[in-house]
Tab-separated table of C-alpha atoms in Angstrom:
chain	number	residue	atom	x	y	z
A	1	MET	CA	-20.207	-35.681	-7.314
A	2	VAL	CA	-19.196	-32.011	-7.287
A	3	ASN	CA	-21.334	-29.573	-9.229
A	4	ARG	CA	-19.117	-27.554	-11.583
A	5	ARG	CA	-20.991	-24.370	-10.699
A	6	GLU	CA	-20.075	-24.845	-7.030
A	7	VAL	CA	-16.360	-24.649	-7.722
A	8	ALA	CA	-16.282	-22.437	-10.788
A	9	ASN	CA	-15.756	-19.199	-8.866
A	10	VAL	CA	-13.839	-20.429	-5.820
A	11	VAL	CA	-10.454	-19.235	-7.121
A	12	THR	CA	-10.191	-17.892	-10.649
A	13	SER	CA	-6.786	-16.173	-10.456
A	14	ILE	CA	-3.634	-16.625	-8.412
A	15	VAL	CA	-0.684	-14.235	-8.522
A	16	THR	CA	2.491	-15.535	-6.879
A	17	SER	CA	5.820	-13.775	-6.438
A	18	LEU	CA	9.068	-15.774	-6.172
A	19	ILE	CA	12.567	-14.593	-5.289
A	20	ASP	CA	16.056	-16.054	-5.682
A	21	ASP	CA	17.285	-18.328	-2.876
A	22	ASN	CA	20.482	-16.381	-2.199
A	23	PHE	CA	20.842	-17.823	1.309
A	24	ASN	CA	21.373	-21.423	0.153
A	25	LYS	CA	23.002	-20.415	-3.157
A	26	SER	CA	20.354	-22.480	-4.912
A	27	GLU	CA	18.944	-22.018	-8.391
A	28	GLU	CA	15.473	-22.750	-7.020
A	29	LYS	CA	13.081	-19.912	-6.312
A	30	MET	CA	11.720	-19.060	-2.856
A	31	PHE	CA	8.098	-18.161	-2.111
A	32	GLU	CA	7.567	-14.481	-1.293
A	33	THR	CA	3.902	-13.535	-1.763
A	34	ASN	CA	0.667	-15.103	-2.948
A	35	VAL	CA	-2.660	-13.492	-3.895
A	36	PRO	CA	-5.589	-15.795	-4.742
A	37	GLY	CA	-8.596	-14.009	-6.229
A	38	SER	CA	-12.175	-14.781	-7.198
A	39	ASP	CA	-13.833	-13.115	-10.158
A	40	ALA	CA	-17.179	-13.520	-8.386
A	41	CYS	CA	-15.957	-11.425	-5.444
A	42	LYS	CA	-14.454	-8.772	-7.693
A	43	ASP	CA	-17.519	-8.585	-9.939
A	44	GLY	CA	-19.800	-8.455	-6.896
A	45	TYR	CA	-17.839	-5.532	-5.475
A	46	ARG	CA	-17.987	-3.565	-8.715
A	47	VAL	CA	-21.730	-4.139	-9.139
A	48	GLY	CA	-23.187	-4.132	-5.636
A	49	CYS	CA	-20.854	-2.525	-3.083
A	50	ARG	CA	-20.162	0.999	-1.940
A	51	ARG	CA	-16.919	2.557	-3.154
A	52	ILE	CA	-15.134	1.819	0.118
A	53	VAL	CA	-12.266	-0.647	0.655
A	54	GLY	CA	-11.136	-1.668	4.123
A	55	LEU	CA	-7.510	-2.795	4.434
A	56	ASP	CA	-5.990	-4.684	7.343
A	57	GLY	CA	-3.306	-7.229	8.151
A	58	CYS	CA	-2.325	-9.715	10.843
A	59	PHE	CA	0.761	-11.804	11.535
A	60	LEU	CA	0.688	-15.575	10.971
A	61	LYS	CA	1.606	-18.049	13.714
A	62	GLY	CA	2.668	-20.938	11.490
A	63	TYR	CA	6.155	-22.399	11.112
A	64	TYR	CA	7.154	-19.976	8.356
A	65	GLY	CA	5.553	-16.864	9.839
A	66	GLY	CA	4.585	-14.075	7.479
A	67	TYR	CA	1.509	-11.856	7.307
A	68	LEU	CA	-2.025	-12.134	5.959
A	69	LEU	CA	-3.306	-8.958	4.300
A	70	ALA	CA	-6.980	-8.531	3.447
A	71	ALA	CA	-9.211	-6.164	1.484
A	72	ILE	CA	-12.937	-5.997	2.225
A	73	GLY	CA	-15.880	-3.960	0.993
A	74	ILE	CA	-19.275	-2.925	2.367
A	75	ASP	CA	-22.344	-4.335	0.642
A	76	ALA	CA	-25.855	-2.882	0.348
A	77	ASN	CA	-26.802	-4.315	3.758
A	78	ASN	CA	-23.753	-2.691	5.419
A	79	GLY	CA	-22.238	-6.150	5.729
A	80	ILE	CA	-18.581	-7.092	5.260
A	81	TYR	CA	-17.869	-8.191	1.690
A	82	PRO	CA	-14.625	-10.133	0.957
A	83	ILE	CA	-12.637	-8.811	-1.999
A	84	ALA	CA	-9.120	-10.248	-1.812
A	85	TYR	CA	-6.492	-11.579	0.576
A	86	ALA	CA	-2.780	-12.269	0.339
A	87	ALA	CA	0.005	-14.079	2.167
A	88	VAL	CA	3.178	-11.979	2.261
A	89	GLU	CA	6.595	-12.234	3.848
A	90	SER	CA	6.279	-9.023	5.872
A	91	GLU	CA	3.952	-6.054	6.269
A	92	ASN	CA	5.696	-3.080	4.688
A	93	GLN	CA	5.316	-0.530	1.926
A	94	ALA	CA	6.514	-2.962	-0.762
A	95	SER	CA	3.935	-5.639	0.092
A	96	TRP	CA	1.078	-3.125	0.339
A	97	PHE	CA	2.239	-1.522	-2.921
A	98	TRP	CA	2.072	-4.907	-4.661
A	99	ILE	CA	-1.396	-5.732	-3.261
A	100	LEU	CA	-2.846	-2.307	-4.100
A	101	GLU	CA	-1.435	-2.449	-7.624
A	102	LEU	CA	-3.264	-5.739	-8.257
A	103	LEU	CA	-6.382	-4.471	-6.484
A	104	ALA	CA	-6.551	-1.362	-8.672
A	105	LEU	CA	-6.441	-3.557	-11.788
A	106	ASP	CA	-8.980	-6.108	-10.525
A	107	LEU	CA	-11.487	-3.512	-9.313
A	108	GLU	CA	-10.943	-1.367	-12.419
A	109	ILE	CA	-10.208	1.764	-10.400
A	110	VAL	CA	-9.986	4.252	-13.266
A	111	SER	CA	-10.702	7.443	-11.326
A	112	SER	CA	-9.166	7.493	-7.859
A	113	TYR	CA	-11.520	10.347	-6.940
A	114	GLN	CA	-14.358	7.844	-6.599
A	115	ILE	CA	-13.019	5.461	-3.944
A	116	SER	CA	-12.127	5.588	-0.247
A	117	PHE	CA	-9.737	3.400	1.750
A	118	MET	CA	-10.204	2.716	5.454
A	119	SER	CA	-7.380	1.401	7.639
A	120	ASP	CA	-5.575	1.745	10.944
A	121	LYS	CA	-2.468	3.153	9.205
A	122	GLN	CA	-0.473	-0.073	8.829
A	123	LYS	CA	3.229	0.063	8.032
A	124	GLY	CA	3.765	1.660	4.632
A	125	LEU	CA	0.084	1.451	3.652
A	126	LEU	CA	-0.724	5.167	3.430
A	127	GLU	CA	2.426	5.856	1.423
A	128	ALA	CA	1.485	3.104	-1.050
A	129	ILE	CA	-2.040	4.544	-1.436
A	130	TYR	CA	-0.712	8.071	-2.040
A	131	ILE	CA	1.635	6.798	-4.765
A	132	LEU	CA	-0.693	4.389	-6.594
A	133	ILE	CA	-4.119	5.961	-6.021
A	134	PRO	CA	-3.201	9.574	-5.205
A	135	ASN	CA	-6.665	11.127	-5.270
A	136	ALA	CA	-8.428	8.469	-3.196
A	137	GLU	CA	-9.917	9.388	0.159
A	138	THR	CA	-8.288	7.784	3.213
A	139	ARG	CA	-10.115	7.210	6.482
A	140	ARG	CA	-9.124	5.900	9.909
A	141	CYS	CA	-10.836	3.005	11.647
A	142	VAL	CA	-12.792	4.509	14.570
A	143	ARG	CA	-12.550	1.324	16.603
A	144	HIS	CA	-8.750	1.556	16.540
A	145	LEU	CA	-8.955	5.244	17.489
A	146	HIS	CA	-11.133	4.295	20.464
A	147	VAL	CA	-8.551	1.704	21.527
A	148	ASN	CA	-5.952	4.498	21.536
A	149	PHE	CA	-8.397	6.603	23.565
A	150	LYS	CA	-8.573	3.882	26.207
A	151	LYS	CA	-4.798	3.394	26.258
A	152	ALA	CA	-4.491	7.115	27.059
A	153	SER	CA	-6.897	6.618	30.011
A	154	PHE	CA	-9.874	8.272	28.267
A	155	ARG	CA	-12.295	5.473	29.095
A	156	THR	CA	-15.591	7.190	29.939
A	157	LYS	CA	-18.750	6.348	28.005
A	158	GLU	CA	-19.271	10.074	27.380
A	159	LEU	CA	-15.995	10.320	25.444
A	160	LYS	CA	-16.711	7.101	23.539
A	161	ASP	CA	-20.142	8.368	22.451
A	162	LEU	CA	-18.714	11.732	21.390
A	163	LEU	CA	-15.941	10.042	19.396
A	164	TRP	CA	-18.503	8.056	17.411
A	165	LYS	CA	-20.627	11.176	17.022
A	166	VAL	CA	-17.625	12.957	15.485
A	167	ALA	CA	-17.027	10.023	13.128
A	168	ARG	CA	-20.654	10.046	11.963
A	169	ALA	CA	-20.844	13.807	11.332
A	170	SER	CA	-21.913	14.268	7.709
A	171	THR	CA	-21.157	18.000	7.263
A	172	PRO	CA	-18.211	20.228	8.266
A	173	ARG	CA	-20.524	22.239	10.541
A	174	ASP	CA	-21.737	19.111	12.374
A	175	PHE	CA	-18.135	17.915	12.730
A	176	GLU	CA	-16.959	21.233	14.203
A	177	ASP	CA	-19.915	21.378	16.616
A	178	VAL	CA	-19.237	17.897	17.983
A	179	MET	CA	-15.488	18.599	18.205
A	180	ASP	CA	-16.284	21.686	20.298
A	181	GLU	CA	-18.439	19.489	22.516
A	182	LEU	CA	-15.579	17.008	22.818
A	183	LYS	CA	-13.158	19.799	23.766
A	184	LYS	CA	-15.525	21.049	26.461
A	185	THR	CA	-15.397	17.667	28.195
A	186	ASN	CA	-11.650	18.189	28.526
A	187	GLN	CA	-12.198	21.695	29.918
A	188	HIS	CA	-14.412	20.253	32.674
A	189	MET	CA	-11.269	18.697	34.135
A	190	ILE	CA	-9.730	22.141	34.768
A	191	LEU	CA	-12.983	23.973	35.538
A	192	GLU	CA	-12.151	24.341	39.229
A	193	ALA	CA	-8.716	25.786	38.393
A	194	LYS	CA	-9.883	28.523	36.010
A	195	GLY	CA	-11.030	30.900	38.766
A	196	LYS	CA	-7.891	30.617	40.897
A	197	SER	CA	-4.748	32.739	40.950
A	198	ILE	CA	-2.080	32.029	38.345
A	199	LEU	CA	0.243	30.007	40.598
A	200	THR	CA	-2.596	28.033	42.205
A	201	MET	CA	-4.184	27.417	38.806
A	202	MET	CA	-0.891	26.158	37.337
A	203	GLU	CA	-0.351	23.813	40.287
A	204	THR	CA	-3.923	22.475	40.028
A	205	VAL	CA	-3.503	21.745	36.312
A	206	ARG	CA	-0.112	20.122	36.986
A	207	THR	CA	-1.634	17.695	39.474
A	208	LYS	CA	-4.412	16.884	37.006
A	209	ILE	CA	-1.987	15.642	34.343
A	210	MET	CA	0.431	13.731	36.560
A	211	CYS	CA	0.374	10.210	37.985
A	212	VAL	CA	0.430	10.242	41.801
A	213	SER	CA	1.962	7.182	43.495
A	214	SER	CA	1.026	6.138	47.038
A	215	HIS	CA	2.643	3.337	49.049
A	216	VAL	CA	-0.051	0.956	50.310
A	217	GLY	CA	2.167	-1.619	52.011
A	218	GLY	CA	4.956	-4.050	51.185
A	219	ASN	CA	6.028	-3.617	47.588
A	220	ARG	CA	2.609	-2.447	46.420
A	221	TYR	CA	1.768	1.068	45.270
A	222	GLN	CA	-1.453	2.698	44.134
A	223	VAL	CA	-1.028	4.983	41.133
A	224	GLU	CA	-3.740	7.520	40.290
A	225	CYS	CA	-3.517	9.254	36.907
A	226	SER	CA	-7.088	10.558	37.018
A	227	PRO	CA	-10.163	9.992	39.200
A	228	SER	CA	-11.253	7.254	36.789
A	229	SER	CA	-7.807	5.666	36.363
A	230	GLN	CA	-6.315	3.961	39.425
A	231	HIS	CA	-3.976	0.971	39.267
A	232	MET	CA	-1.987	-1.218	41.653
A	233	VAL	CA	1.727	-1.751	40.969
A	234	ASP	CA	3.866	-4.518	42.502
A	235	LEU	CA	7.576	-3.975	41.862
A	236	VAL	CA	8.637	-7.420	43.122
A	237	GLU	CA	6.173	-9.283	40.891
A	238	ASN	CA	6.832	-6.906	37.970
A	239	SER	CA	3.094	-6.483	37.672
A	240	CYS	CA	0.455	-3.776	37.238
A	241	SER	CA	-3.324	-4.101	37.278
A	242	CYS	CA	-3.461	-2.496	33.809
A	243	ARG	CA	-1.712	-5.701	32.590
A	244	ASN	CA	0.558	-3.909	30.108
A	245	TRP	CA	3.702	-4.613	32.157
A	246	ASP	CA	2.702	-8.255	32.637
A	247	LEU	CA	2.130	-8.787	28.916
A	248	THR	CA	5.081	-6.898	27.420
A	249	GLY	CA	7.751	-7.194	30.103
A	250	ILE	CA	8.313	-3.430	29.814
A	251	PRO	CA	7.185	-1.180	32.707
A	252	CYS	CA	3.945	0.668	31.938
A	253	MET	CA	3.274	4.347	32.720
A	254	HIS	CA	1.999	3.439	36.204
A	255	ALA	CA	5.119	1.396	36.983
A	256	LEU	CA	7.310	4.227	35.680
A	257	ALA	CA	5.676	6.612	38.160
A	258	VAL	CA	6.568	4.273	41.053
A	259	ILE	CA	10.107	3.625	39.777
A	260	HIS	CA	10.643	7.383	39.499
A	261	LEU	CA	9.256	7.874	43.020
A	262	LYS	CA	11.765	5.353	44.398
A	263	ASP	CA	14.572	6.926	42.323
A	264	GLU	CA	15.537	3.564	40.842
A	265	PHE	CA	16.781	2.534	37.399
A	266	LEU	CA	14.157	1.650	34.794
A	267	GLU	CA	16.415	-0.958	33.174
A	268	THR	CA	16.297	-3.034	36.367
A	269	TYR	CA	12.607	-3.726	35.815
A	270	VAL	CA	12.693	-4.604	32.112
A	271	GLN	CA	12.195	-8.358	31.720
A	272	THR	CA	14.589	-10.097	29.331
């Protein structure tokens, strides 16, 4: 026997959007979006969570596709607190606008000066926030910024630690000091060039920011973009040790350096 209290707050509101089935010329409506909500989650956020909302989305792998959008909070123990989630047809400004409009009503966001939104800048999300909740603070997810750091070949632990130090700075002065420290790590790369003549200095800096390709035998090339970033490229296998070419079918930056060295056409190496 199910206790009524156990199910009372599972789902207390569902908002569904339907559209006309113009494709099949049918009078029936087609599903577009769905937002189930729990009053317990919403009340818990208003009473016991910090005024921060994290927003994110992911694509669905089911037969009908679509996207799952989610809003989470941070509780008193710095834990993730679920607020709401929604199934939508696509991730765009219209879907985020619809979700945020409902969220603002459910969370009773009267003054947008008192809430912050954290995201990785999904499609149309920032625009929707600026329109609906114009005075809210917006923040970037540091983990996603670090992923971009690594994609740009900035993979050292020193840079990672400084990035998090910047994110945790609580005053403008602390932020500026750590940013200066972060900039100095970049200057270390050209330290040896600063005391040289203009032409020699320019050539040294040029070699620091370029990818150098070296033939190592057969169809294999070693590409060095920095002392800490070296990868092997195989043009016959359409493969690079960074794995980006293997996963996307589009030549990565290391493969492009080799293709340019051989003076060949990029289109030849794009997998279809």
